[in-house]
Amino acid sequence: MQGQYSGISQAEVTKLQQLSGHPVSFSSLAQTPSLVAGLDANSQNSSQEFLVPNDLIGCIIGRQGSKISEIRQMSGAHIKIGNQTEGSSERHVTITGTPVSITLAQYLITACWTPAL
């Protein structure tokens, strides 16, 4: 349902768990302040930018972009990974969307590289 918050279904929670490799419960989602604040259907889009080490970018993108596509689909956020710049060991990642979609995308991205650390 575009533009309206209808809750997170059990199927979506299961998929989120599979993507992240971490258990997620409805109660933990409801207790996350940034998620609760983002439940307003009229929330405006914003952007969040952070740096990711070059050696972890592959964990986020996945084979032929499969992982980043899943993260985009699950979160509803637009995710842009900047080009590698010479002499830099990090790349800019920009997430744009509602507060809830940004929070979900950040969670999924962090979960991607956590096992790699």
N, CA, C and O atoms as a GROMACS GRO file, in nm:
protein
  468
    1MET      N    1   0.084  -0.117   0.000
    1MET     CA    2   0.000   0.000   0.000
    1MET      C    3   0.089   0.123   0.000
    1MET      O    4   0.140   0.162   0.105
    2GLN      N    5   0.107   0.184  -0.112
    2GLN     CA    6   0.196   0.300  -0.124
    2GLN      C    7   0.137   0.420  -0.052
    2GLN      O    8   0.018   0.451  -0.066
    3GLY      N    9   0.221   0.488   0.025
    3GLY     CA   10   0.179   0.612   0.090
    3GLY      C   11   0.106   0.592   0.220
    3GLY      O   12   0.072   0.690   0.287
    4GLN      N   13   0.079   0.468   0.259
    4GLN     CA   14   0.011   0.442   0.384
    4GLN      C   15   0.087   0.334   0.458
    4GLN      O   16   0.144   0.244   0.398
    5TYR      N   17   0.087   0.346   0.590
    5TYR     CA   18   0.152   0.243   0.670
    5TYR      C   19   0.046   0.143   0.711
    5TYR      O   20  -0.052   0.178   0.777
    6SER      N   21   0.065   0.020   0.672
    6SER     CA   22  -0.033  -0.084   0.705
    6SER      C   23   0.028  -0.190   0.797
    6SER      O   24  -0.030  -0.297   0.814
    7GLY      N   25   0.141  -0.161   0.856
    7GLY     CA   26   0.205  -0.257   0.944
    7GLY      C   27   0.302  -0.345   0.868
    7GLY      O   28   0.305  -0.344   0.744
    8ILE      N   29   0.379  -0.420   0.941
    8ILE     CA   30   0.475  -0.510   0.880
    8ILE      C   31   0.419  -0.651   0.895
    8ILE      O   32   0.395  -0.696   1.007
    9SER      N   33   0.399  -0.720   0.784
    9SER     CA   34   0.342  -0.853   0.788
    9SER      C   35   0.444  -0.954   0.838
    9SER      O   36   0.564  -0.928   0.840
   10GLN      N   37   0.394  -1.070   0.878
   10GLN     CA   38   0.483  -1.176   0.924
   10GLN      C   39   0.577  -1.220   0.812
   10GLN      O   40   0.694  -1.250   0.838
   11ALA      N   41   0.528  -1.223   0.689
   11ALA     CA   42   0.612  -1.261   0.575
   11ALA      C   43   0.728  -1.162   0.558
   11ALA      O   44   0.840  -1.202   0.527
   12GLU      N   45   0.699  -1.032   0.577
   12GLU     CA   46   0.804  -0.931   0.565
   12GLU      C   47   0.907  -0.945   0.677
   12GLU      O   48   1.027  -0.928   0.655
   13VAL      N   49   0.860  -0.976   0.798
   13VAL     CA   50   0.952  -0.995   0.910
   13VAL      C   51   1.040  -1.117   0.884
   13VAL      O   52   1.160  -1.114   0.910
   14THR      N   53   0.981  -1.224   0.832
   14THR     CA   54   1.058  -1.344   0.800
   14THR      C   55   1.164  -1.313   0.696
   14THR      O   56   1.279  -1.356   0.710
   15LYS      N   57   1.127  -1.239   0.591
   15LYS     CA   58   1.223  -1.202   0.487
   15LYS      C   59   1.333  -1.113   0.545
   15LYS      O   60   1.451  -1.129   0.511
   16LEU      N   61   1.296  -1.020   0.633
   16LEU     CA   62   1.393  -0.933   0.698
   16LEU      C   63   1.492  -1.016   0.778
   16LEU      O   64   1.612  -0.989   0.776
   17GLN      N   65   1.442  -1.117   0.849
   17GLN     CA   66   1.530  -1.204   0.926
   17GLN      C   67   1.626  -1.280   0.834
   17GLN      O   68   1.744  -1.294   0.865
   18GLN      N   69   1.574  -1.329   0.722
   18GLN     CA   70   1.657  -1.403   0.629
   18GLN      C   71   1.766  -1.314   0.570
   18GLN      O   72   1.881  -1.356   0.559
   19LEU      N   73   1.729  -1.193   0.533
   19LEU     CA   74   1.826  -1.100   0.475
   19LEU      C   75   1.935  -1.062   0.574
   19LEU      O   76   2.053  -1.056   0.539
   20SER      N   77   1.894  -1.038   0.696
   20SER     CA   78   1.989  -0.986   0.794
   20SER      C   79   2.066  -1.094   0.868
   20SER      O   80   2.177  -1.071   0.916
   21GLY      N   81   2.007  -1.212   0.876
   21GLY     CA   82   2.071  -1.317   0.955
   21GLY      C   83   2.052  -1.296   1.104
   21GLY      O   84   2.116  -1.364   1.184
   22HIS      N   85   1.966  -1.202   1.141
   22HIS     CA   86   1.938  -1.172   1.280
   22HIS      C   87   1.788  -1.182   1.304
   22HIS      O   88   1.710  -1.144   1.218
   23PRO      N   89   1.746  -1.234   1.420
   23PRO     CA   90   1.603  -1.239   1.450
   23PRO      C   91   1.547  -1.099   1.474
   23PRO      O   92   1.611  -1.015   1.537
   24VAL      N   93   1.428  -1.076   1.423
   24VAL     CA   94   1.359  -0.948   1.441
   24VAL      C   95   1.219  -0.981   1.488
   24VAL      O   96   1.151  -1.064   1.427
   25SER      N   97   1.174  -0.918   1.594
   25SER     CA   98   1.038  -0.943   1.642
   25SER      C   99   0.955  -0.818   1.626
   25SER      O  100   1.008  -0.707   1.620
   26PHE      N  101   0.823  -0.836   1.620
   26PHE     CA  102   0.734  -0.721   1.610
   26PHE      C  103   0.753  -0.629   1.729
   26PHE      O  104   0.751  -0.506   1.713
   27SER      N  105   0.771  -0.685   1.849
   27SER     CA  106   0.786  -0.601   1.968
   27SER      C  107   0.911  -0.516   1.961
   27SER      O  108   0.909  -0.400   2.004
   28SER      N  109   1.021  -0.570   1.908
   28SER     CA  110   1.143  -0.490   1.900
   28SER      C  111   1.128  -0.379   1.797
   28SER      O  112   1.183  -0.270   1.815
   29LEU      N  113   1.054  -0.405   1.687
   29LEU     CA  114   1.032  -0.299   1.589
   29LEU      C  115   0.947  -0.188   1.648
   29LEU      O  116   0.973  -0.070   1.623
   30ALA      N  117   0.847  -0.224   1.727
   30ALA     CA  118   0.758  -0.123   1.785
   30ALA      C  119   0.829  -0.040   1.890
   30ALA      O  120   0.789   0.074   1.916
   31GLN      N  121   0.934  -0.093   1.952
   31GLN     CA  122   1.005  -0.021   2.056
   31GLN      C  123   1.119   0.064   2.004
   31GLN      O  124   1.186   0.133   2.081
   32THR      N  125   1.142   0.062   1.874
   32THR     CA  126   1.249   0.141   1.815
   32THR      C  127   1.196   0.281   1.790
   32THR      O  128   1.111   0.299   1.703
   33PRO      N  129   1.244   0.383   1.864
   33PRO     CA  130   1.188   0.518   1.852
   33PRO      C  131   1.188   0.571   1.709
   33PRO      O  132   1.091   0.634   1.667
   34SER      N  133   1.296   0.549   1.635
   34SER     CA  134   1.301   0.604   1.500
   34SER      C  135   1.198   0.538   1.410
   34SER      O  136   1.148   0.602   1.317
   35LEU      N  137   1.166   0.412   1.435
   35LEU     CA  138   1.062   0.346   1.356
   35LEU      C  139   0.925   0.400   1.393
   35LEU      O  140   0.844   0.431   1.305
   36VAL      N  141   0.900   0.411   1.522
   36VAL     CA  142   0.770   0.460   1.565
   36VAL      C  143   0.748   0.602   1.515
   36VAL      O  144   0.638   0.635   1.471
   37ALA      N  145   0.849   0.686   1.521
   37ALA     CA  146   0.836   0.823   1.473
   37ALA      C  147   0.812   0.827   1.323
   37ALA      O  148   0.752   0.923   1.274
   38GLY      N  149   0.855   0.727   1.250
   38GLY     CA  150   0.842   0.727   1.105
   38GLY      C  151   0.715   0.663   1.053
   38GLY      O  152   0.700   0.648   0.932
   39LEU      N  153   0.623   0.626   1.141
   39LEU     CA  154   0.504   0.556   1.097
   39LEU      C  155   0.400   0.647   1.035
   39LEU      O  156   0.304   0.597   0.976
   40ASP      N  157   0.414   0.775   1.047
   40ASP     CA  158   0.321   0.869   0.988
   40ASP      C  159   0.322   0.854   0.836
   40ASP      O  160   0.428   0.865   0.774
   41ALA      N  161   0.206   0.828   0.778
   41ALA     CA  162   0.196   0.809   0.632
   41ALA      C  163   0.238   0.933   0.556
   41ALA      O  164   0.274   0.925   0.438
   42ASN      N  165   0.234   1.048   0.621
   42ASN     CA  166   0.269   1.174   0.555
   42ASN      C  167   0.414   1.215   0.581
   42ASN      O  168   0.453   1.328   0.551
   43SER      N  169   0.494   1.124   0.636
   43SER     CA  170   0.634   1.156   0.661
   43SER      C  171   0.703   1.199   0.533
   43SER      O  172   0.683   1.139   0.427
   44GLN      N  173   0.784   1.302   0.544
   44GLN     CA  174   0.855   1.350   0.427
   44GLN      C  175   0.985   1.274   0.411
   44GLN      O  176   1.044   1.225   0.507
   45ASN      N  177   1.027   1.264   0.286
   45ASN     CA  178   1.154   1.197   0.257
   45ASN      C  179   1.270   1.281   0.306
   45ASN      O  180   1.266   1.404   0.302
   46SER      N  181   1.372   1.213   0.350
   46SER     CA  182   1.497   1.278   0.388
   46SER      C  183   1.610   1.186   0.342
   46SER      O  184   1.585   1.078   0.288
   47SER      N  185   1.731   1.229   0.365
   47SER     CA  186   1.847   1.150   0.325
   47SER      C  187   1.942   1.131   0.442
   47SER      O  188   1.953   1.217   0.529
   48GLN      N  189   2.008   1.018   0.441
   48GLN     CA  190   2.110   0.987   0.540
   48GLN      C  191   2.233   0.941   0.463
   48GLN      O  192   2.223   0.854   0.376
   49GLU      N  193   2.347   0.997   0.495
   49GLU     CA  194   2.470   0.960   0.427
   49GLU      C  195   2.571   0.909   0.528
   49GLU      O  196   2.582   0.963   0.638
   50PHE      N  197   2.644   0.805   0.491
   50PHE     CA  198   2.750   0.753   0.577
   50PHE      C  199   2.857   0.689   0.491
   50PHE      O  200   2.839   0.669   0.371
   51LEU      N  201   2.969   0.657   0.554
   51LEU     CA  202   3.083   0.598   0.483
   51LEU      C  203   3.092   0.449   0.513
   51LEU      O  204   3.069   0.404   0.625
   52VAL      N  205   3.125   0.373   0.409
   52VAL     CA  206   3.142   0.229   0.422
   52VAL      C  207   3.280   0.193   0.367
   52VAL      O  208   3.316   0.238   0.258
   53PRO      N  209   3.358   0.114   0.440
   53PRO     CA  210   3.489   0.071   0.388
   53PRO      C  211   3.474  -0.002   0.255
   53PRO      O  212   3.380  -0.080   0.235
   54ASN      N  213   3.566   0.025   0.163
   54ASN     CA  214   3.562  -0.037   0.030
   54ASN      C  215   3.553  -0.189   0.036
   54ASN      O  216   3.485  -0.251  -0.046
   55ASP      N  217   3.623  -0.249   0.131
   55ASP     CA  218   3.624  -0.395   0.136
   55ASP      C  219   3.491  -0.456   0.182
   55ASP      O  220   3.474  -0.578   0.175
   56LEU      N  221   3.397  -0.373   0.229
   56LEU     CA  222   3.266  -0.424   0.270
   56LEU      C  223   3.155  -0.392   0.170
   56LEU      O  224   3.042  -0.439   0.185
   57ILE      N  225   3.185  -0.314   0.068
   57ILE     CA  226   3.084  -0.275  -0.030
   57ILE      C  227   3.026  -0.398  -0.100
   57ILE      O  228   2.906  -0.404  -0.126
   58GLY      N  229   3.110  -0.494  -0.131
   58GLY     CA  230   3.063  -0.616  -0.198
   58GLY      C  231   2.959  -0.691  -0.117
   58GLY      O  232   2.869  -0.752  -0.174
   59CYS      N  233   2.970  -0.686   0.016
   59CYS     CA  234   2.872  -0.751   0.103
   59CYS      C  235   2.735  -0.685   0.088
   59CYS      O  236   2.632  -0.752   0.098
   60ILE      N  237   2.735  -0.555   0.066
   60ILE     CA  238   2.610  -0.480   0.053
   60ILE      C  239   2.549  -0.499  -0.086
   60ILE      O  240   2.428  -0.516  -0.099
   61ILE      N  241   2.633  -0.497  -0.188
   61ILE     CA  242   2.584  -0.507  -0.326
   61ILE      C  243   2.540  -0.650  -0.357
   61ILE      O  244   2.434  -0.670  -0.417
   62GLY      N  245   2.618  -0.749  -0.318
   62GLY     CA  246   2.585  -0.888  -0.346
   62GLY      C  247   2.616  -0.925  -0.491
   62GLY      O  248   2.654  -0.841  -0.572
   63ARG      N  249   2.598  -1.052  -0.520
   63ARG     CA  250   2.624  -1.103  -0.655
   63ARG      C  251   2.527  -1.040  -0.754
   63ARG      O  252   2.406  -1.053  -0.741
   64GLN      N  253   2.582  -0.971  -0.853
   64GLN     CA  254   2.506  -0.903  -0.959
   64GLN      C  255   2.402  -0.807  -0.902
   64GLN      O  256   2.296  -0.786  -0.962
   65GLY      N  257   2.431  -0.748  -0.786
   65GLY     CA  258   2.341  -0.649  -0.726
   65GLY      C  259   2.221  -0.708  -0.656
   65GLY      O  260   2.126  -0.635  -0.624
   66SER      N  261   2.222  -0.838  -0.631
   66SER     CA  262   2.104  -0.903  -0.572
   66SER      C  263   2.076  -0.856  -0.429
   66SER      O  264   1.960  -0.836  -0.393
   67LYS      N  265   2.180  -0.837  -0.348
   67LYS     CA  266   2.160  -0.798  -0.209
   67LYS      C  267   2.107  -0.656  -0.198
   67LYS      O  268   2.013  -0.630  -0.123
   68ILE      N  269   2.168  -0.563  -0.272
   68ILE     CA  270   2.122  -0.424  -0.266
   68ILE      C  271   1.979  -0.412  -0.319
   68ILE      O  272   1.902  -0.330  -0.270
   69SER      N  273   1.944  -0.492  -0.418
   69SER     CA  274   1.807  -0.492  -0.471
   69SER      C  275   1.708  -0.539  -0.365
   69SER      O  276   1.600  -0.482  -0.350
   70GLU      N  277   1.745  -0.643  -0.291
   70GLU     CA  278   1.658  -0.692  -0.184
   70GLU      C  279   1.643  -0.588  -0.073
   70GLU      O  280   1.534  -0.568  -0.020
   71ILE      N  281   1.753  -0.522  -0.039
   71ILE     CA  282   1.747  -0.419   0.065
   71ILE      C  283   1.657  -0.305   0.020
   71ILE      O  284   1.575  -0.256   0.099
   72ARG      N  285   1.670  -0.263  -0.104
   72ARG     CA  286   1.584  -0.157  -0.157
   72ARG      C  287   1.438  -0.198  -0.152
   72ARG      O  288   1.352  -0.121  -0.111
   73GLN      N  289   1.410  -0.320  -0.195
   73GLN     CA  290   1.272  -0.369  -0.199
   73GLN      C  291   1.214  -0.381  -0.059
   73GLN      O  292   1.100  -0.340  -0.035
   74MET      N  293   1.290  -0.438   0.035
   74MET     CA  294   1.240  -0.457   0.171
   74MET      C  295   1.219  -0.325   0.244
   74MET      O  296   1.120  -0.309   0.316
   75SER      N  297   1.310  -0.231   0.225
   75SER     CA  298   1.303  -0.106   0.300
   75SER      C  299   1.218   0.000   0.232
   75SER      O  300   1.160   0.085   0.299
   76GLY      N  301   1.209  -0.005   0.101
   76GLY     CA  302   1.138   0.099   0.027
   76GLY      C  303   1.223   0.224   0.010
   76GLY      O  304   1.173   0.326  -0.038
   77ALA      N  305   1.348   0.218   0.048
   77ALA     CA  306   1.438   0.334   0.038
   77ALA      C  307   1.516   0.330  -0.092
   77ALA      O  308   1.535   0.224  -0.152
   78HIS      N  309   1.559   0.447  -0.136
   78HIS     CA  310   1.650   0.457  -0.250
   78HIS      C  311   1.791   0.459  -0.192
   78HIS      O  312   1.821   0.540  -0.104
   79ILE      N  313   1.877   0.372  -0.241
   79ILE     CA  314   2.013   0.361  -0.188
   79ILE      C  315   2.111   0.384  -0.301
   79ILE      O  316   2.106   0.318  -0.405
   80LYS      N  317   2.201   0.480  -0.280
   80LYS     CA  318   2.302   0.511  -0.381
   80LYS      C  319   2.440   0.488  -0.320
   80LYS      O  320   2.472   0.540  -0.213
   81ILE      N  321   2.520   0.409  -0.390
   81ILE     CA  322   2.657   0.384  -0.347
   81ILE      C  323   2.749   0.462  -0.439
   81ILE      O  324   2.749   0.441  -0.560
   82GLY      N  325   2.826   0.552  -0.381
   82GLY     CA  326   2.916   0.637  -0.459
   82GLY      C  327   3.029   0.558  -0.523
   82GLY      O  328   3.062   0.448  -0.478
   83ASN      N  329   3.086   0.614  -0.627
   83ASN     CA  330   3.200   0.553  -0.695
   83ASN      C  331   3.323   0.555  -0.605
   83ASN      O  332   3.338   0.642  -0.519
   84GLN      N  333   3.408   0.459  -0.626
   84GLN     CA  334   3.533   0.452  -0.551
   84GLN      C  335   3.624   0.565  -0.600
   84GLN      O  336   3.643   0.583  -0.720
   85THR      N  337   3.678   0.641  -0.506
   85THR     CA  338   3.770   0.749  -0.542
   85THR      C  339   3.912   0.707  -0.508
   85THR      O  340   3.938   0.640  -0.408
   86GLU      N  341   4.002   0.747  -0.595
   86GLU     CA  342   4.143   0.711  -0.578
   86GLU      C  343   4.197   0.767  -0.446
   86GLU      O  344   4.176   0.884  -0.414
   87GLY      N  345   4.265   0.683  -0.373
   87GLY     CA  346   4.326   0.726  -0.247
   87GLY      C  347   4.233   0.716  -0.127
   87GLY      O  348   4.277   0.739  -0.014
   88SER      N  349   4.108   0.681  -0.148
   88SER     CA  350   4.013   0.670  -0.038
   88SER      C  351   3.984   0.523  -0.009
   88SER      O  352   3.970   0.442  -0.100
   89SER      N  353   3.976   0.491   0.118
   89SER     CA  354   3.946   0.353   0.157
   89SER      C  355   3.798   0.334   0.188
   89SER      O  356   3.757   0.226   0.233
   90GLU      N  357   3.718   0.439   0.165
   90GLU     CA  358   3.575   0.434   0.196
   90GLU      C  359   3.493   0.488   0.081
   90GLU      O  360   3.542   0.563  -0.004
   91ARG      N  361   3.366   0.449   0.080
   91ARG     CA  362   3.273   0.500  -0.020
   91ARG      C  363   3.151   0.558   0.048
   91ARG      O  364   3.108   0.511   0.154
   92HIS      N  365   3.095   0.662  -0.013
   92HIS     CA  366   2.974   0.725   0.039
   92HIS      C  367   2.853   0.642   0.001
   92HIS      O  368   2.838   0.599  -0.113
   93VAL      N  369   2.766   0.618   0.099
   93VAL     CA  370   2.638   0.552   0.075
   93VAL      C  371   2.531   0.651   0.119
   93VAL      O  372   2.534   0.701   0.232
   94THR      N  373   2.436   0.679   0.030
   94THR     CA  374   2.327   0.771   0.060
   94THR      C  375   2.196   0.694   0.054
   94THR      O  376   2.166   0.628  -0.044
   95ILE      N  377   2.118   0.705   0.162
   95ILE     CA  378   1.987   0.641   0.169
   95ILE      C  379   1.883   0.753   0.173
   95ILE      O  380   1.892   0.843   0.256
   96THR      N  381   1.786   0.746   0.083
   96THR     CA  382   1.680   0.846   0.077
   96THR      C  383   1.546   0.776   0.092
   96THR      O  384   1.522   0.672   0.031
   97GLY      N  385   1.459   0.835   0.174
   97GLY     CA  386   1.326   0.778   0.193
   97GLY      C  387   1.262   0.835   0.318
   97GLY      O  388   1.307   0.936   0.372
   98THR      N  389   1.157   0.770   0.362
   98THR     CA  390   1.091   0.809   0.486
   98THR      C  391   1.180   0.766   0.603
   98THR      O  392   1.269   0.684   0.585
   99PRO      N  393   1.155   0.820   0.720
   99PRO     CA  394   1.236   0.778   0.835
   99PRO      C  395   1.234   0.626   0.857
   99PRO      O  396   1.336   0.567   0.892
  100VAL      N  397   1.119   0.564   0.838
  100VAL     CA  398   1.110   0.420   0.860
  100VAL      C  399   1.188   0.344   0.753
  100VAL      O  400   1.254   0.244   0.785
  101SER      N  401   1.182   0.386   0.630
  101SER     CA  402   1.255   0.316   0.524
  101SER      C  403   1.405   0.334   0.539
  101SER      O  404   1.482   0.242   0.511
  102ILE      N  405   1.448   0.451   0.583
  102ILE     CA  406   1.591   0.475   0.607
  102ILE      C  407   1.641   0.386   0.721
  102ILE      O  408   1.748   0.325   0.710
  103THR      N  409   1.564   0.378   0.828
  103THR     CA  410   1.603   0.295   0.943
  103THR      C  411   1.614   0.148   0.904
  103THR      O  412   1.709   0.080   0.941
  104LEU      N  413   1.515   0.099   0.828
  104LEU     CA  414   1.520  -0.040   0.784
  104LEU      C  415   1.638  -0.065   0.692
  104LEU      O  416   1.706  -0.167   0.705
  105ALA      N  417   1.663   0.027   0.600
  105ALA     CA  418   1.776   0.011   0.508
  105ALA      C  419   1.908   0.010   0.584
  105ALA      O  420   1.995  -0.072   0.556
  106GLN      N  421   1.924   0.101   0.681
  106GLN     CA  422   2.046   0.104   0.761
  106GLN      C  423   2.065  -0.027   0.837
  106GLN      O  424   2.176  -0.080   0.845
  107TYR      N  425   1.958  -0.077   0.893
  107TYR     CA  426   1.965  -0.203   0.967
  107TYR      C  427   2.010  -0.316   0.875
  107TYR      O  428   2.098  -0.394   0.910
  108LEU      N  429   1.948  -0.325   0.758
  108LEU     CA  430   1.981  -0.433   0.664
  108LEU      C  431   2.123  -0.420   0.611
  108LEU      O  432   2.192  -0.521   0.594
  109ILE      N  433   2.167  -0.298   0.586
  109ILE     CA  434   2.304  -0.277   0.538
  109ILE      C  435   2.403  -0.317   0.647
  109ILE      O  436   2.501  -0.387   0.619
  110THR      N  437   2.380  -0.274   0.769
  110THR     CA  438   2.468  -0.309   0.879
  110THR      C  439   2.471  -0.460   0.901
  110THR      O  440   2.577  -0.518   0.927
  111ALA      N  441   2.356  -0.524   0.889
  111ALA     CA  442   2.348  -0.669   0.906
  111ALA      C  443   2.426  -0.742   0.797
  111ALA      O  444   2.477  -0.852   0.820
  112CYS      N  445   2.437  -0.682   0.679
  112CYS     CA  446   2.513  -0.743   0.569
  112CYS      C  447   2.659  -0.760   0.604
  112CYS      O  448   2.718  -0.865   0.580
  113TRP      N  449   2.718  -0.657   0.662
  113TRP     CA  450   2.862  -0.664   0.685
  113TRP      C  451   2.898  -0.712   0.825
  113TRP      O  452   3.015  -0.741   0.850
  114THR      N  453   2.804  -0.722   0.916
  114THR     CA  454   2.835  -0.767   1.051
  114THR      C  455   2.903  -0.904   1.052
  114THR      O  456   3.003  -0.920   1.122
  115PRO      N  457   2.853  -1.004   0.976
  115PRO     CA  458   2.924  -1.133   0.975
  115PRO      C  459   3.064  -1.123   0.913
  115PRO      O  460   3.150  -1.206   0.942
  116ALA      N  461   3.087  -1.022   0.829
  116ALA     CA  462   3.217  -1.008   0.762
  116ALA      C  463   3.324  -0.952   0.854
  116ALA      O  464   3.443  -0.967   0.827
  117LEU      N  465   3.283  -0.888   0.964
  117LEU     CA  466   3.380  -0.826   1.054
  117LEU      C  467   3.448  -0.924   1.142
  117LEU      O  468   3.532  -0.886   1.224
   0.00000   0.00000   0.00000
